[in-house]
CSV table of C-alpha atoms and ligand atoms in Angstrom, one decimal:
chain,number,residue,atom,x,y,z
I,1,MET,CA,37.1,47.6,38.1
I,2,GLN,CA,35.8,46.0,34.9
I,3,LEU,CA,32.1,46.0,34.8
I,4,TYR,CA,31.5,45.1,31.1
I,5,ASN,CA,32.8,42.7,28.4
I,6,LYS,CA,36.0,43.5,26.6
I,7,LEU,CA,36.4,40.5,24.4
I,8,SER,CA,34.6,40.2,21.1
I,9,ALA,CA,32.5,37.1,20.5
I,10,LYS,CA,35.1,35.9,18.0
I,11,GLU,CA,38.0,36.2,20.5
I,12,ARG,CA,35.9,34.5,23.1
I,13,ALA,CA,35.1,31.6,20.8
I,14,ALA,CA,38.8,31.1,20.0
I,15,MET,CA,39.6,31.2,23.7
I,16,ILE,CA,37.0,28.5,24.6
I,17,GLU,CA,38.2,26.4,21.8
I,18,GLU,CA,41.8,26.6,23.0
I,19,ALA,CA,41.0,25.9,26.6
I,20,GLY,CA,39.0,22.8,25.5
I,21,GLU,CA,37.4,22.5,28.9
I,22,ASP,CA,33.9,21.3,29.6
I,23,ARG,CA,31.2,23.9,30.2
I,24,LEU,CA,27.8,23.4,31.6
I,25,THR,CA,24.8,25.2,30.0
I,26,LEU,CA,22.3,26.1,32.7
I,27,SER,CA,19.4,28.4,33.5
I,28,PHE,CA,17.6,29.5,36.6
I,29,TYR,CA,15.2,32.2,37.7
I,30,ALA,CA,13.7,33.6,40.9
I,31,TYR,CA,11.0,36.1,41.7
I,32,ALA,CA,12.3,38.2,44.6
I,33,LYS,CA,12.3,41.8,45.7
I,34,ILE,CA,15.5,43.4,44.6
I,35,GLY,CA,15.9,47.0,45.9
I,36,ASN,CA,18.8,48.1,43.7
I,37,PRO,CA,19.0,46.0,40.6
I,38,GLN,CA,22.0,48.0,39.2
I,39,LEU,CA,24.1,47.3,42.3
I,40,PHE,CA,23.0,43.6,42.3
I,41,ARG,CA,23.9,43.5,38.6
I,42,ASN,CA,27.4,44.8,39.2
I,43,HIS,CA,27.9,42.4,42.0
I,44,LEU,CA,27.0,39.4,39.7
I,45,PHE,CA,29.1,40.7,36.8
I,46,VAL,CA,32.3,41.1,38.9
I,47,ALA,CA,32.0,37.7,40.5
I,48,TRP,CA,31.0,35.8,37.4
I,49,ASP,CA,33.4,37.4,35.0
I,50,GLN,CA,36.1,36.3,37.3
I,51,MET,CA,34.8,32.7,37.3
I,52,ASP,CA,34.7,32.8,33.4
I,53,VAL,CA,30.9,32.5,33.4
I,54,LEU,CA,29.2,33.4,30.1
I,55,GLY,CA,25.6,34.1,29.3
I,56,ARG,CA,22.6,36.3,29.3
I,57,ILE,CA,21.2,37.4,32.6
I,58,TYR,CA,18.3,39.8,33.3
I,59,VAL,CA,17.9,41.5,36.7
I,60,ALA,CA,14.9,43.5,37.7
I,61,HIS,CA,13.1,44.7,40.8
I,62,GLU,CA,11.0,41.6,40.5
I,63,GLY,CA,13.9,39.1,40.4
I,64,ILE,CA,16.5,37.4,38.2
I,65,ASN,CA,16.3,35.3,35.0
I,66,ALA,CA,19.6,33.8,34.0
I,67,GLN,CA,20.8,31.6,31.1
I,68,LEU,CA,24.5,30.9,31.3
I,69,SER,CA,27.4,28.6,30.9
I,70,VAL,CA,29.9,27.8,33.6
I,71,PRO,CA,33.3,26.0,33.3
I,72,ALA,CA,32.6,22.5,34.7
I,73,LYS,CA,35.6,22.7,37.0
I,74,ARG,CA,34.4,26.0,38.5
I,75,PHE,CA,30.8,24.8,39.1
I,76,ALA,CA,31.3,24.2,42.9
I,77,GLU,CA,32.6,27.8,43.2
I,78,PHE,CA,29.6,29.1,41.2
I,79,LYS,CA,27.1,27.2,43.3
I,80,GLU,CA,28.6,28.4,46.5
I,81,PHE,CA,28.4,32.0,45.3
I,82,ILE,CA,24.7,31.8,44.4
I,83,ASP,CA,23.9,29.9,47.6
I,84,ASN,CA,25.2,32.9,49.5
I,85,ILE,CA,22.5,35.1,48.0
I,86,TYR,CA,19.4,34.4,50.2
I,87,PHE,CA,16.8,34.2,47.5
I,88,LEU,CA,19.0,32.0,45.3
I,89,LYS,CA,19.9,29.5,48.0
I,90,ASP,CA,19.0,26.1,46.6
I,91,VAL,CA,17.4,27.6,43.5
I,92,ARG,CA,16.6,25.1,40.9
I,93,LEU,CA,19.3,25.0,38.3
I,94,ASN,CA,18.1,23.7,34.9
I,95,ILE,CA,21.1,22.0,33.4
I,96,ALA,CA,20.7,21.4,29.6
I,97,ILE,CA,21.1,17.9,28.3
I,98,GLU,CA,23.5,18.9,25.4
I,99,HIS,CA,26.6,20.6,26.7
I,100,ASP,CA,27.7,22.8,24.0
I,101,LEU,CA,31.0,24.6,24.4
I,102,LYS,CA,29.7,27.7,22.6
I,103,SER,CA,26.2,28.2,24.0
I,104,PHE,CA,27.2,31.7,25.0
I,105,LEU,CA,30.1,33.8,24.0
I,106,LYS,CA,29.8,36.8,26.3
I,107,LEU,CA,28.7,37.6,29.8
I,108,LYS,CA,25.8,40.1,29.5
I,109,VAL,CA,24.0,41.1,32.7
I,110,LYS,CA,21.3,43.5,32.0
I,111,VAL,CA,18.9,45.5,34.2
I,112,ARG,CA,15.4,45.3,32.9
I,113,LYS,CA,12.0,46.4,34.1
I,114,LYS,CA,10.9,42.8,34.2
I,115,ILE,CA,12.6,39.5,34.1
I,116,VAL,CA,10.1,38.1,31.6
I,117,ALA,CA,8.4,40.3,29.0
I,118,ASP,CA,5.0,39.0,29.9
I,119,GLY,CA,2.9,42.1,29.5
I,120,LEU,CA,1.1,41.3,32.7
I,121,ASN,CA,0.4,44.0,35.3
I,122,ASP,CA,1.8,42.7,38.6
I,123,ASP,CA,-0.5,44.9,40.7
I,124,THR,CA,-3.7,43.1,39.5
I,125,PHE,CA,-2.9,39.8,41.3
I,126,ASP,CA,-0.6,38.2,43.8
I,127,VAL,CA,2.2,36.5,41.8
I,128,THR,CA,3.3,34.5,44.9
I,129,ASN,CA,-0.1,32.6,45.0
I,130,LYS,CA,1.0,30.2,42.3
I,131,GLY,CA,-0.1,26.7,41.2
I,132,VAL,CA,1.1,23.4,42.7
I,133,HIS,CA,4.6,22.5,41.4
I,134,VAL,CA,4.8,19.0,40.2
I,135,ASP,CA,7.8,16.9,39.2
I,136,ALA,CA,8.0,14.6,36.1
I,137,LYS,CA,6.5,11.6,37.8
I,138,LYS,CA,3.5,13.4,39.2
I,139,PHE,CA,3.1,15.3,35.9
I,140,ASN,CA,2.9,12.0,34.1
I,141,GLU,CA,0.2,10.8,36.5
I,142,LEU,CA,-1.8,14.0,36.0
I,143,LEU,CA,-1.6,13.5,32.2
I,144,ASP,CA,-3.1,10.0,32.6
I,145,ASP,CA,-6.1,11.5,34.5
I,146,PRO,CA,-9.0,12.0,32.1
I,147,ASN,CA,-10.0,15.0,34.2
I,148,THR,CA,-6.8,16.9,33.2
I,149,VAL,CA,-6.6,19.7,30.7
I,150,LEU,CA,-2.9,20.2,29.6
I,151,VAL,CA,-1.9,23.6,28.3
I,152,ASP,CA,1.3,24.6,26.6
I,153,MET,CA,2.2,28.2,27.7
I,154,ARG,CA,4.7,28.8,25.0
I,155,ASN,CA,4.4,30.5,21.6
I,156,HIS,CA,3.3,28.9,18.4
I,157,TYR,CA,6.8,28.5,16.9
I,158,GLU,CA,8.0,26.7,20.1
I,159,SER,CA,5.2,24.2,20.4
I,160,GLU,CA,5.3,23.6,16.6
I,161,ILE,CA,8.5,21.5,16.8
I,162,GLY,CA,7.7,19.7,20.0
I,163,HIS,CA,5.1,19.5,22.8
I,164,PHE,CA,3.5,17.0,25.2
I,165,GLN,CA,1.0,14.5,23.8
I,166,GLY,CA,-2.5,15.9,24.1
I,167,ALA,CA,-1.5,19.4,25.0
I,168,ILE,CA,-3.5,22.4,23.9
I,169,THR,CA,-1.0,24.6,22.0
I,170,PRO,CA,-2.5,28.1,21.6
I,171,ASP,CA,-1.7,29.7,18.3
I,172,VAL,CA,-0.3,32.8,19.8
I,173,ASP,CA,2.7,35.1,19.3
I,174,THR,CA,3.2,36.1,22.9
I,175,PHE,CA,2.6,34.6,26.3
I,176,ARG,CA,0.2,37.3,27.2
I,177,ASP,CA,-2.1,36.5,24.3
I,178,SER,CA,-2.6,32.9,25.4
I,179,LEU,CA,-4.0,33.7,28.8
I,180,PRO,CA,-7.5,35.0,27.8
I,181,ILE,CA,-7.8,32.4,25.1
I,182,ILE,CA,-7.3,29.5,27.4
I,183,GLU,CA,-9.5,31.1,30.0
I,184,GLU,CA,-12.4,31.4,27.5
I,185,ASP,CA,-11.9,27.8,26.4
I,186,LEU,CA,-12.1,26.5,29.9
I,187,LYS,CA,-14.5,28.9,31.6
I,188,ASP,CA,-17.0,26.2,32.4
I,189,HIS,CA,-14.4,24.0,34.1
I,190,LYS,CA,-12.8,26.3,36.6
I,191,GLU,CA,-13.6,24.1,39.5
I,192,ASP,CA,-13.9,20.5,38.2
I,193,LYS,CA,-10.9,20.1,35.9
I,194,ASN,CA,-7.2,20.0,36.6
I,195,LEU,CA,-5.5,22.8,34.8
I,196,VAL,CA,-1.9,21.6,34.2
I,197,MET,CA,0.6,23.9,32.4
I,198,TYR,CA,4.1,23.8,31.3
I,199,CYS,CA,6.7,25.9,29.5
I,200,THR,CA,10.4,25.7,28.6
I,201,GLY,CA,12.0,26.2,32.0
I,202,GLY,CA,9.0,26.9,34.3
I,203,ILE,CA,9.2,30.6,34.5
I,204,ARG,CA,6.2,31.5,32.4
I,205,CYS,CA,4.1,29.2,34.4
I,206,GLU,CA,5.1,30.9,37.7
I,207,LYS,CA,3.0,33.9,36.7
I,208,ALA,CA,0.4,32.1,34.5
I,209,SER,CA,-0.6,29.8,37.3
I,210,ALA,CA,-1.0,32.7,39.7
I,211,TYR,CA,-3.0,34.5,37.0
I,212,TYR,CA,-5.4,31.5,36.6
I,213,LYS,CA,-5.8,31.1,40.3
I,214,HIS,CA,-6.7,34.8,40.5
I,215,ARG,CA,-9.3,34.1,37.7
I,216,GLY,CA,-11.0,31.5,39.8
I,217,PHE,CA,-9.4,28.2,38.7
I,218,LYS,CA,-9.3,25.8,41.6
I,219,ASN,CA,-6.9,23.0,40.6
I,220,VAL,CA,-3.9,24.6,39.0
I,221,TYR,CA,-0.6,22.7,38.5
I,222,GLN,CA,2.7,23.6,36.8
I,223,LEU,CA,5.6,21.5,35.7
I,224,GLU,CA,8.5,22.5,37.9
I,225,GLY,CA,11.6,23.4,35.9
I,226,GLY,CA,9.6,23.0,32.7
I,227,ILE,CA,10.5,20.8,29.8
I,228,ILE,CA,14.2,21.1,30.4
I,229,GLU,CA,13.9,19.6,33.9
I,230,TYR,CA,11.3,17.1,32.8
I,231,ALA,CA,13.7,15.7,30.1
I,232,ARG,CA,16.4,15.4,32.7
I,233,GLN,CA,14.2,13.5,35.2
I,234,VAL,CA,12.8,11.2,32.6
I,235,ASP,CA,16.3,10.4,31.6
I,236,ASN,CA,17.7,9.9,35.1
I,237,LEU,CA,14.7,8.1,36.6
I,238,LYS,CA,13.8,6.1,33.5
I,239,LEU,CA,10.3,7.5,33.4
I,240,ASP,CA,7.8,7.3,30.5
I,241,ASN,CA,8.6,10.2,28.2
I,242,LYS,CA,5.4,12.0,27.1
I,243,PHE,CA,7.1,14.8,25.2
I,244,ILE,CA,7.3,14.4,21.4
I,245,GLY,CA,9.8,16.2,19.3
I,246,LYS,CA,12.2,19.0,20.2
I,247,ASN,CA,12.3,21.6,23.0
I,248,PHE,CA,12.8,25.1,21.6
I,249,VAL,CA,15.5,26.9,23.7
I,250,PHE,CA,16.8,30.5,23.6
I,251,ASP,CA,20.5,30.1,23.0
I,252,HIS,CA,22.2,29.6,19.7
I,253,ARG,CA,21.3,25.8,19.6
I,254,ARG,CA,17.7,26.9,19.2
I,255,SER,CA,16.4,23.5,20.4
I,256,GLU,CA,17.3,20.2,22.1
I,257,ARG,CA,15.9,16.9,20.9
I,258,ILE,CA,13.7,15.1,23.4
I,259,SER,CA,12.2,12.3,21.3
I,260,GLU,CA,13.1,11.1,17.8
I,261,ASP,CA,9.7,12.2,16.4
I,262,VAL,CA,9.7,15.0,13.8
I,263,ILE,CA,6.3,16.6,14.2
I,264,SER,CA,6.6,19.7,12.0
I,265,HIS,CA,7.3,20.5,8.4
I,266,CYS,CA,9.6,22.5,6.3
I,267,HIS,CA,7.8,25.8,5.7
I,268,GLN,CA,8.9,25.9,2.1
I,269,CYS,CA,8.4,22.4,0.7
I,270,GLY,CA,6.3,20.7,3.4
I,271,LYS,CA,8.4,17.7,4.1
I,272,PRO,CA,9.0,16.6,7.7
I,273,CYS,CA,11.6,18.9,9.3
I,274,ASP,CA,12.1,20.6,12.7
I,275,THR,CA,15.1,22.8,12.2
I,276,HIS,CA,14.5,26.5,12.9
I,277,VAL,CA,16.7,29.0,11.0
I,278,ASN,CA,16.7,32.8,10.5
I,279,CYS,CA,16.4,34.1,7.0
I,280,ALA,CA,19.8,35.0,5.7
I,281,ASN,CA,18.6,38.4,4.5
I,282,GLU,CA,19.7,40.6,7.5
I,283,ALA,CA,16.8,43.0,6.9
I,284,CYS,CA,14.3,40.1,7.2
I,285,HIS,CA,15.8,37.6,9.7
I,286,LEU,CA,12.5,35.7,9.8
I,287,LEU,CA,12.5,32.7,12.1
I,288,PHE,CA,11.1,29.7,10.2
I,289,ILE,CA,11.6,26.0,9.6
I,290,GLN,CA,13.7,25.0,6.6
I,291,CYS,CA,15.0,21.7,5.4
I,292,GLU,CA,18.5,21.3,4.0
I,293,GLU,CA,17.4,21.0,0.4
I,294,CYS,CA,15.4,24.2,0.6
I,295,ALA,CA,18.3,26.0,2.5
I,296,LYS,CA,20.5,25.1,-0.4
I,297,ALA,CA,18.0,26.1,-3.1
I,298,MET,CA,17.1,29.3,-1.4
I,299,ASP,CA,20.6,30.4,-0.1
I,300,ASN,CA,19.2,30.1,3.4
I,301,CYS,CA,16.5,32.7,2.7
I,302,CYS,CA,12.7,32.7,3.3
I,303,SER,CA,11.7,33.9,-0.1
I,304,ALA,CA,12.8,34.8,-3.6
I,305,ASP,CA,12.9,38.5,-2.7
I,306,CYS,CA,15.1,37.9,0.3
I,307,LYS,CA,17.4,35.6,-1.8
I,308,GLU,CA,17.8,38.5,-4.3
I,309,ILE,CA,18.6,41.0,-1.6
I,310,ALA,CA,21.0,38.7,0.3
I,311,ALA,CA,23.0,38.2,-2.9
I,312,LEU,CA,23.7,42.0,-3.2
I,313,PRO,CA,27.0,43.4,-2.0
I,314,TYR,CA,26.8,44.3,1.6
I,315,GLU,CA,26.9,48.0,1.1
I,316,GLU,CA,24.0,47.9,-1.2
I,317,GLN,CA,22.0,45.8,1.3
I,318,LYS,CA,22.8,48.4,3.9
I,319,ALA,CA,21.6,51.2,1.7
I,320,LEU,CA,18.3,49.3,1.1
I,321,ARG,CA,17.8,48.9,4.8
I,322,LYS,CA,18.2,52.6,5.6
I,323,GLY,CA,15.1,54.0,7.2
I,324,LYS,CA,13.2,50.7,7.2
I,325,GLY,CA,12.3,49.0,10.4
I,326,ASN,CA,13.0,45.3,10.9
I,327,SER,CA,9.3,44.3,11.3
I,328,ASN,CA,9.7,40.5,10.9
I,329,LYS,CA,11.9,40.1,13.8
I,330,ILE,CA,9.7,41.9,16.2
I,331,PHE,CA,6.1,41.4,15.0
I,332,LYS,CA,6.2,38.3,12.9
I,333,LYS,CA,8.4,35.8,14.6
I,334,GLY,CA,7.8,32.6,12.8
I,335,ARG,CA,5.0,33.9,10.6
I,336,SER,CA,5.0,35.2,7.1
I,337,GLU,CA,2.8,35.1,4.0
I,338,VAL,CA,5.8,33.8,2.0
I,339,LEU,CA,5.8,30.5,4.0
I,340,LYS,CA,3.6,28.2,2.1
I,341,TYR,CA,3.6,25.4,4.6
I,342,LYS,CA,3.3,27.3,7.8
I,343,GLN,CA,-0.1,26.4,9.3
S,1,ZN,ZN1,12.1,22.1,2.4
S,2,ZN,ZN1,13.4,36.7,4.5
């Protein structure tokens, strides 16, 4: 039985191209108690590989978090399969607005300790005691209420290119960092204000809302399905759109545009721009915002130093990297001294 990928990303891309069939990009998650994640992982891989599902899926004792693409014509089959898993029956499927044929090029199902790297200790509070889930319509109503405090639960580089009007966007690198900051800011309003939160697909709010309830907040709400689902409902139901800019997503597209507003700036020249790139110097790989002119002038690099390194023959670059950790990627996502216009 085949339990892992055999095709390379390149071969897969060629195959998808050739097949020319529509694929749906979607995501879902569920907190559940999974006794044997490895066994469950194998079960998913065997079934989905056979359905030509591609994507990145994390399985843990605490549940599942999946981002994947499914051939449109096999969607019914896929849906039936997950409906047969008791904790996934009728799970919300966030279906992306832009359907890109190459969102994912492999099927990777991984067993992890947690489905979200949130740094929170589960034992300290009850994660099932979460906030009130609201849909786009109710969310808009809450935003019109002057008694509402709206908080963006994402990281700085995500909210930078798009967020809800009037949202507090903590300048943090990780989800965990934002929790105490927000609590401190709102400590005098634990009982009288509506604490409304949102994130990309809703998963971070599942835990954040439970955390705030545990910390004594009385009126905690979360946007169900996150920005992805909000955009879908606004579109389908012709609701007022209160999200400005782009929604940062975690597949190769990096973002999907929700409104025409460009709210951020090129980190190198300062002109309006909301396109994220990774520095072309493999040893740097810094995530930052770069306009087309700067990309051209800098050979897709974040700095003159990186430009110099990226121009070296591959073998020389490799020799330079030897023994050095890739610190930008891990600790400085979206931040660097070389970026003049990064606030
Ligand atoms: Zn620029
Ligand atoms: Zn760089």
